[in-house]
């Protein structure tokens, strides 16, 4: 089932009007938090307190707003995730917001659901990515000349060499479920070292660890 919450459309900051999705398959729920900020999370938390039949509790949380500092701990506690995924990692210095913030990661650890010996998980896509250093490079540069041709720039006008990296792993966090068993895994640049976790969720929301067989 899919439930959409068109959350409190507001003027100004568009993050306050983001759409939140809670998807449920069997015993397992996912909450996709969009770009919720502290104000909208507090309003949503207040709504849930006034409407006990509603819930945003979920086993897997796509953390709102890329792990911004602009969050409400009460909202995280109401979700009580077992798996949290922060999507972050800017490729442009002009778009860097230092996500995820350290206080958000700490708050996720505090709000995460603990079930018996099963340990909650927090993933960050930029930590799951992998780059290989390729050395110093100087791109070939030209200028347009009469007739539409290209002429190579003289060495004195070339940009300085810079460090080049090749992205080998994009940092995807994969969550698969049949409605009871959940498998969460990330890629690796190593053929012998992999990271994957499995657990089961029963009808009451109790979580138990499961085994992962690497082939």
PDB file of C-alpha atoms in Angstrom:
ATOM      1  CA  UNK A   1       0.000   0.000   0.000  1.00  0.00           C
ATOM      2  CA  UNK A   2       1.106   3.577  -0.583  1.00  0.00           C
ATOM      3  CA  UNK A   3       0.010   6.510   1.550  1.00  0.00           C
ATOM      4  CA  UNK A   4       0.811  10.063   0.489  1.00  0.00           C
ATOM      5  CA  UNK A   5       0.795  12.979   2.911  1.00  0.00           C
ATOM      6  CA  UNK A   6       0.589  16.312   1.099  1.00  0.00           C
ATOM      7  CA  UNK A   7       2.133  17.942   4.112  1.00  0.00           C
ATOM      8  CA  UNK A   8       0.972  21.458   5.101  1.00  0.00           C
ATOM      9  CA  UNK A   9       1.554  23.434   1.957  1.00  0.00           C
ATOM     10  CA  UNK A  10       3.124  26.721   3.028  1.00  0.00           C
ATOM     11  CA  UNK A  11       4.429  29.825   1.369  1.00  0.00           C
ATOM     12  CA  UNK A  12       8.122  30.611   1.535  1.00  0.00           C
ATOM     13  CA  UNK A  13      10.456  27.684   2.046  1.00  0.00           C
ATOM     14  CA  UNK A  14       9.255  24.933  -0.338  1.00  0.00           C
ATOM     15  CA  UNK A  15      10.696  22.309   2.001  1.00  0.00           C
ATOM     16  CA  UNK A  16       7.757  22.969   4.336  1.00  0.00           C
ATOM     17  CA  UNK A  17       5.387  21.654   1.685  1.00  0.00           C
ATOM     18  CA  UNK A  18       7.299  18.531   0.701  1.00  0.00           C
ATOM     19  CA  UNK A  19       5.417  15.296   0.058  1.00  0.00           C
ATOM     20  CA  UNK A  20       6.031  12.412   2.439  1.00  0.00           C
ATOM     21  CA  UNK A  21       5.391   8.825   1.371  1.00  0.00           C
ATOM     22  CA  UNK A  22       4.927   5.830   3.642  1.00  0.00           C
ATOM     23  CA  UNK A  23       4.963   2.542   1.740  1.00  0.00           C
ATOM     24  CA  UNK A  24       4.023  -0.758   3.355  1.00  0.00           C
ATOM     25  CA  UNK A  25       4.627  -4.239   1.990  1.00  0.00           C
ATOM     26  CA  UNK A  26       3.582  -6.999   4.362  1.00  0.00           C
ATOM     27  CA  UNK A  27       5.111  -6.254   7.750  1.00  0.00           C
ATOM     28  CA  UNK A  28       7.704  -3.811   6.414  1.00  0.00           C
ATOM     29  CA  UNK A  29       7.219  -0.054   6.033  1.00  0.00           C
ATOM     30  CA  UNK A  30       9.368   2.553   4.294  1.00  0.00           C
ATOM     31  CA  UNK A  31       9.132   6.281   5.025  1.00  0.00           C
ATOM     32  CA  UNK A  32      10.436   8.611   2.306  1.00  0.00           C
ATOM     33  CA  UNK A  33      10.908  11.908   4.090  1.00  0.00           C
ATOM     34  CA  UNK A  34      11.463  14.249   1.147  1.00  0.00           C
ATOM     35  CA  UNK A  35      12.940  17.586   2.240  1.00  0.00           C
ATOM     36  CA  UNK A  36      11.075  17.964   5.538  1.00  0.00           C
ATOM     37  CA  UNK A  37      12.572  20.587   7.832  1.00  0.00           C
ATOM     38  CA  UNK A  38      12.191  21.126  11.577  1.00  0.00           C
ATOM     39  CA  UNK A  39       9.016  23.216  11.272  1.00  0.00           C
ATOM     40  CA  UNK A  40       7.169  20.723   9.083  1.00  0.00           C
ATOM     41  CA  UNK A  41       8.396  17.766  11.155  1.00  0.00           C
ATOM     42  CA  UNK A  42       7.029  19.405  14.312  1.00  0.00           C
ATOM     43  CA  UNK A  43       3.668  20.027  12.676  1.00  0.00           C
ATOM     44  CA  UNK A  44       3.531  16.451  11.501  1.00  0.00           C
ATOM     45  CA  UNK A  45       4.504  15.213  14.969  1.00  0.00           C
ATOM     46  CA  UNK A  46       1.739  17.353  16.519  1.00  0.00           C
ATOM     47  CA  UNK A  47      -0.785  15.973  14.025  1.00  0.00           C
ATOM     48  CA  UNK A  48       0.149  12.409  14.916  1.00  0.00           C
ATOM     49  CA  UNK A  49      -0.251  13.111  18.632  1.00  0.00           C
ATOM     50  CA  UNK A  50      -3.766  14.430  17.954  1.00  0.00           C
ATOM     51  CA  UNK A  51      -4.661  11.484  15.684  1.00  0.00           C
ATOM     52  CA  UNK A  52      -3.486   8.270  17.399  1.00  0.00           C
ATOM     53  CA  UNK A  53      -4.811   6.143  14.527  1.00  0.00           C
ATOM     54  CA  UNK A  54      -2.255   7.685  12.154  1.00  0.00           C
ATOM     55  CA  UNK A  55       1.385   6.602  12.138  1.00  0.00           C
ATOM     56  CA  UNK A  56       4.686   7.278  10.416  1.00  0.00           C
ATOM     57  CA  UNK A  57       6.487   4.423  12.177  1.00  0.00           C
ATOM     58  CA  UNK A  58       8.688   2.641   9.655  1.00  0.00           C
ATOM     59  CA  UNK A  59      11.449   0.068   9.530  1.00  0.00           C
ATOM     60  CA  UNK A  60      13.353   1.908   6.785  1.00  0.00           C
ATOM     61  CA  UNK A  61      13.679   5.712   6.744  1.00  0.00           C
ATOM     62  CA  UNK A  62      14.988   7.769   3.853  1.00  0.00           C
ATOM     63  CA  UNK A  63      16.258  10.589   6.058  1.00  0.00           C
ATOM     64  CA  UNK A  64      14.750  13.995   5.184  1.00  0.00           C
ATOM     65  CA  UNK A  65      16.722  16.809   3.583  1.00  0.00           C
ATOM     66  CA  UNK A  66      19.993  14.904   3.026  1.00  0.00           C
ATOM     67  CA  UNK A  67      20.836  14.854   6.738  1.00  0.00           C
ATOM     68  CA  UNK A  68      20.388  18.576   7.398  1.00  0.00           C
ATOM     69  CA  UNK A  69      20.740  20.076  10.889  1.00  0.00           C
ATOM     70  CA  UNK A  70      17.151  21.359  10.453  1.00  0.00           C
ATOM     71  CA  UNK A  71      15.332  18.393  12.059  1.00  0.00           C
ATOM     72  CA  UNK A  72      13.089  17.585  15.019  1.00  0.00           C
ATOM     73  CA  UNK A  73      14.069  14.707  17.368  1.00  0.00           C
ATOM     74  CA  UNK A  74      10.408  14.005  18.228  1.00  0.00           C
ATOM     75  CA  UNK A  75       9.698  13.262  14.574  1.00  0.00           C
ATOM     76  CA  UNK A  76      12.602  10.795  14.407  1.00  0.00           C
ATOM     77  CA  UNK A  77      11.387   9.103  17.587  1.00  0.00           C
ATOM     78  CA  UNK A  78       7.918   8.667  16.072  1.00  0.00           C
ATOM     79  CA  UNK A  79       9.427   6.999  13.002  1.00  0.00           C
ATOM     80  CA  UNK A  80      11.708   4.807  15.177  1.00  0.00           C
ATOM     81  CA  UNK A  81      13.554   3.420  12.137  1.00  0.00           C
ATOM     82  CA  UNK A  82      15.682   0.313  12.153  1.00  0.00           C
ATOM     83  CA  UNK A  83      17.459   1.291   8.923  1.00  0.00           C
ATOM     84  CA  UNK A  84      18.180   4.956   8.120  1.00  0.00           C
ATOM     85  CA  UNK A  85      19.551   6.033   4.739  1.00  0.00           C
ATOM     86  CA  UNK A  86      21.029   9.514   4.263  1.00  0.00           C
ATOM     87  CA  UNK A  87      21.304  10.569   0.635  1.00  0.00           C
ATOM     88  CA  UNK A  88      24.151  13.095   0.442  1.00  0.00           C
ATOM     89  CA  UNK A  89      27.330  13.950  -1.391  1.00  0.00           C
ATOM     90  CA  UNK A  90      27.621  17.131  -3.443  1.00  0.00           C
ATOM     91  CA  UNK A  91      29.757  17.213  -6.587  1.00  0.00           C
ATOM     92  CA  UNK A  92      29.926  21.006  -6.643  1.00  0.00           C
ATOM     93  CA  UNK A  93      31.455  23.247  -3.989  1.00  0.00           C
ATOM     94  CA  UNK A  94      28.725  25.860  -4.575  1.00  0.00           C
ATOM     95  CA  UNK A  95      26.105  23.281  -3.461  1.00  0.00           C
ATOM     96  CA  UNK A  96      27.943  22.026  -0.383  1.00  0.00           C
ATOM     97  CA  UNK A  97      25.913  22.176   2.832  1.00  0.00           C
ATOM     98  CA  UNK A  98      28.063  19.852   4.985  1.00  0.00           C
ATOM     99  CA  UNK A  99      25.455  17.086   4.906  1.00  0.00           C
ATOM    100  CA  UNK A 100      24.930  14.941   6.847  1.00  0.00           C
ATOM    101  CA  UNK A 101      25.381  16.900  10.066  1.00  0.00           C
ATOM    102  CA  UNK A 102      26.930  15.187  13.074  1.00  0.00           C
ATOM    103  CA  UNK A 103      24.030  16.083  15.390  1.00  0.00           C
ATOM    104  CA  UNK A 104      21.544  14.516  12.950  1.00  0.00           C
ATOM    105  CA  UNK A 105      23.527  11.261  12.853  1.00  0.00           C
ATOM    106  CA  UNK A 106      23.642  11.208  16.654  1.00  0.00           C
ATOM    107  CA  UNK A 107      19.888  11.845  16.816  1.00  0.00           C
ATOM    108  CA  UNK A 108      19.253   8.970  14.409  1.00  0.00           C
ATOM    109  CA  UNK A 109      21.228   6.641  16.658  1.00  0.00           C
ATOM    110  CA  UNK A 110      19.178   7.727  19.638  1.00  0.00           C
ATOM    111  CA  UNK A 111      15.813   7.413  17.843  1.00  0.00           C
ATOM    112  CA  UNK A 112      16.566   4.118  16.088  1.00  0.00           C
ATOM    113  CA  UNK A 113      14.605   1.047  17.106  1.00  0.00           C
ATOM    114  CA  UNK A 114      16.396  -1.552  19.212  1.00  0.00           C
ATOM    115  CA  UNK A 115      14.918  -5.043  19.084  1.00  0.00           C
ATOM    116  CA  UNK A 116      16.606  -7.764  21.123  1.00  0.00           C
ATOM    117  CA  UNK A 117      20.136  -8.275  19.862  1.00  0.00           C
ATOM    118  CA  UNK A 118      19.409  -6.730  16.451  1.00  0.00           C
ATOM    119  CA  UNK A 119      21.477  -3.562  15.977  1.00  0.00           C
ATOM    120  CA  UNK A 120      19.985  -0.617  14.046  1.00  0.00           C
ATOM    121  CA  UNK A 121      21.759   0.585  10.903  1.00  0.00           C
ATOM    122  CA  UNK A 122      22.600   4.056   9.572  1.00  0.00           C
ATOM    123  CA  UNK A 123      23.847   4.387   5.978  1.00  0.00           C
ATOM    124  CA  UNK A 124      25.170   7.415   4.108  1.00  0.00           C
ATOM    125  CA  UNK A 125      25.374   7.254   0.315  1.00  0.00           C
ATOM    126  CA  UNK A 126      28.590   9.290   0.073  1.00  0.00           C
ATOM    127  CA  UNK A 127      30.309   6.934   2.501  1.00  0.00           C
ATOM    128  CA  UNK A 128      29.159   3.988   0.397  1.00  0.00           C
ATOM    129  CA  UNK A 129      30.696   5.525  -2.739  1.00  0.00           C
ATOM    130  CA  UNK A 130      34.258   4.716  -3.805  1.00  0.00           C
ATOM    131  CA  UNK A 131      36.742   6.718  -5.881  1.00  0.00           C
ATOM    132  CA  UNK A 132      40.089   5.671  -7.333  1.00  0.00           C
ATOM    133  CA  UNK A 133      42.884   8.224  -7.676  1.00  0.00           C
ATOM    134  CA  UNK A 134      44.060   8.497 -11.277  1.00  0.00           C
ATOM    135  CA  UNK A 135      46.938  10.955 -10.811  1.00  0.00           C
ATOM    136  CA  UNK A 136      47.542  14.490 -12.072  1.00  0.00           C
ATOM    137  CA  UNK A 137      45.962  15.453 -15.392  1.00  0.00           C
ATOM    138  CA  UNK A 138      45.992  18.520 -17.620  1.00  0.00           C
ATOM    139  CA  UNK A 139      43.022  18.639 -20.000  1.00  0.00           C
ATOM    140  CA  UNK A 140      43.721  19.464 -23.611  1.00  0.00           C
ATOM    141  CA  UNK A 141      42.494  23.006 -24.274  1.00  0.00           C
ATOM    142  CA  UNK A 142      41.918  24.897 -27.519  1.00  0.00           C
ATOM    143  CA  UNK A 143      40.678  28.199 -28.884  1.00  0.00           C
ATOM    144  CA  UNK A 144      38.542  28.759 -31.967  1.00  0.00           C
ATOM    145  CA  UNK A 145      40.379  30.285 -34.910  1.00  0.00           C
ATOM    146  CA  UNK A 146      39.225  31.834 -38.157  1.00  0.00           C
ATOM    147  CA  UNK A 147      37.301  29.419 -40.326  1.00  0.00           C
ATOM    148  CA  UNK A 148      35.915  27.509 -37.326  1.00  0.00           C
ATOM    149  CA  UNK A 149      39.022  25.464 -36.642  1.00  0.00           C
ATOM    150  CA  UNK A 150      40.683  24.824 -33.289  1.00  0.00           C
ATOM    151  CA  UNK A 151      44.147  25.828 -32.183  1.00  0.00           C
ATOM    152  CA  UNK A 152      45.851  24.397 -29.117  1.00  0.00           C
ATOM    153  CA  UNK A 153      46.507  26.936 -26.394  1.00  0.00           C
ATOM    154  CA  UNK A 154      50.133  27.717 -25.630  1.00  0.00           C
ATOM    155  CA  UNK A 155      51.511  26.148 -22.462  1.00  0.00           C
ATOM    156  CA  UNK A 156      51.517  29.530 -20.727  1.00  0.00           C
ATOM    157  CA  UNK A 157      47.708  29.703 -20.990  1.00  0.00           C
ATOM    158  CA  UNK A 158      46.887  26.145 -19.942  1.00  0.00           C
ATOM    159  CA  UNK A 159      45.218  25.532 -16.615  1.00  0.00           C
ATOM    160  CA  UNK A 160      47.339  23.927 -13.940  1.00  0.00           C
ATOM    161  CA  UNK A 161      47.247  20.112 -13.572  1.00  0.00           C
ATOM    162  CA  UNK A 162      44.704  18.824 -11.072  1.00  0.00           C
ATOM    163  CA  UNK A 163      44.014  15.589  -9.202  1.00  0.00           C
ATOM    164  CA  UNK A 164      41.714  13.233 -11.105  1.00  0.00           C
ATOM    165  CA  UNK A 165      39.522  10.516  -9.628  1.00  0.00           C
ATOM    166  CA  UNK A 166      37.372   7.813 -11.180  1.00  0.00           C
ATOM    167  CA  UNK A 167      34.109   6.920  -9.444  1.00  0.00           C
ATOM    168  CA  UNK A 168      34.010   3.125  -9.248  1.00  0.00           C
ATOM    169  CA  UNK A 169      30.999   2.759  -6.934  1.00  0.00           C
ATOM    170  CA  UNK A 170      28.124   5.239  -6.885  1.00  0.00           C
ATOM    171  CA  UNK A 171      27.070   4.715  -3.272  1.00  0.00           C
ATOM    172  CA  UNK A 172      23.645   3.145  -3.745  1.00  0.00           C
ATOM    173  CA  UNK A 173      22.044   1.587  -0.665  1.00  0.00           C
ATOM    174  CA  UNK A 174      19.780  -1.283  -1.724  1.00  0.00           C
ATOM    175  CA  UNK A 175      16.850  -2.410   0.414  1.00  0.00           C
ATOM    176  CA  UNK A 176      14.909  -5.515  -0.665  1.00  0.00           C
ATOM    177  CA  UNK A 177      11.982  -7.139   1.115  1.00  0.00           C
ATOM    178  CA  UNK A 178       9.330  -9.800   0.597  1.00  0.00           C
ATOM    179  CA  UNK A 179       7.205  -8.242   3.321  1.00  0.00           C
ATOM    180  CA  UNK A 180       8.901 -10.118   6.163  1.00  0.00           C
ATOM    181  CA  UNK A 181      12.613 -10.517   5.451  1.00  0.00           C
ATOM    182  CA  UNK A 182      14.666  -7.420   4.641  1.00  0.00           C
ATOM    183  CA  UNK A 183      18.076  -7.399   2.958  1.00  0.00           C
ATOM    184  CA  UNK A 184      20.123  -4.191   2.994  1.00  0.00           C
ATOM    185  CA  UNK A 185      23.404  -4.018   1.088  1.00  0.00           C
ATOM    186  CA  UNK A 186      25.891  -1.580  -0.408  1.00  0.00           C
ATOM    187  CA  UNK A 187      28.359  -2.051  -3.221  1.00  0.00           C
ATOM    188  CA  UNK A 188      32.095  -2.357  -2.739  1.00  0.00           C
ATOM    189  CA  UNK A 189      35.149  -1.809  -4.891  1.00  0.00           C
ATOM    190  CA  UNK A 190      36.611  -4.990  -3.383  1.00  0.00           C
ATOM    191  CA  UNK A 191      35.783  -8.443  -4.699  1.00  0.00           C
ATOM    192  CA  UNK A 192      36.311  -9.992  -1.271  1.00  0.00           C
ATOM    193  CA  UNK A 193      34.856  -7.423   1.161  1.00  0.00           C
ATOM    194  CA  UNK A 194      31.106  -6.839   1.046  1.00  0.00           C
ATOM    195  CA  UNK A 195      28.613  -5.252   3.447  1.00  0.00           C
ATOM    196  CA  UNK A 196      25.111  -6.664   3.762  1.00  0.00           C
ATOM    197  CA  UNK A 197      22.597  -7.145   6.572  1.00  0.00           C
ATOM    198  CA  UNK A 198      19.370  -9.115   6.853  1.00  0.00           C
ATOM    199  CA  UNK A 199      16.567  -9.122   9.389  1.00  0.00           C
ATOM    200  CA  UNK A 200      12.947 -10.207   9.751  1.00  0.00           C
ATOM    201  CA  UNK A 201       9.931  -8.177  10.834  1.00  0.00           C
ATOM    202  CA  UNK A 202       6.903  -9.923  12.327  1.00  0.00           C
ATOM    203  CA  UNK A 203       3.307  -8.668  12.416  1.00  0.00           C
ATOM    204  CA  UNK A 204       3.916  -6.848  15.731  1.00  0.00           C
ATOM    205  CA  UNK A 205       6.940  -4.949  14.376  1.00  0.00           C
ATOM    206  CA  UNK A 206       9.452  -7.042  16.314  1.00  0.00           C
ATOM    207  CA  UNK A 207      12.757  -7.327  14.496  1.00  0.00           C
ATOM    208  CA  UNK A 208      15.089 -10.320  14.604  1.00  0.00           C
ATOM    209  CA  UNK A 209      18.456 -10.732  12.937  1.00  0.00           C
ATOM    210  CA  UNK A 210      18.811 -13.060   9.964  1.00  0.00           C
ATOM    211  CA  UNK A 211      21.819 -14.492   8.204  1.00  0.00           C
ATOM    212  CA  UNK A 212      23.335 -13.326   4.939  1.00  0.00           C
ATOM    213  CA  UNK A 213      24.963 -15.831   2.609  1.00  0.00           C
ATOM    214  CA  UNK A 214      27.641 -14.384   0.339  1.00  0.00           C
ATOM    215  CA  UNK A 215      28.084 -16.198  -2.963  1.00  0.00           C
TER     216      UNK A 215
END
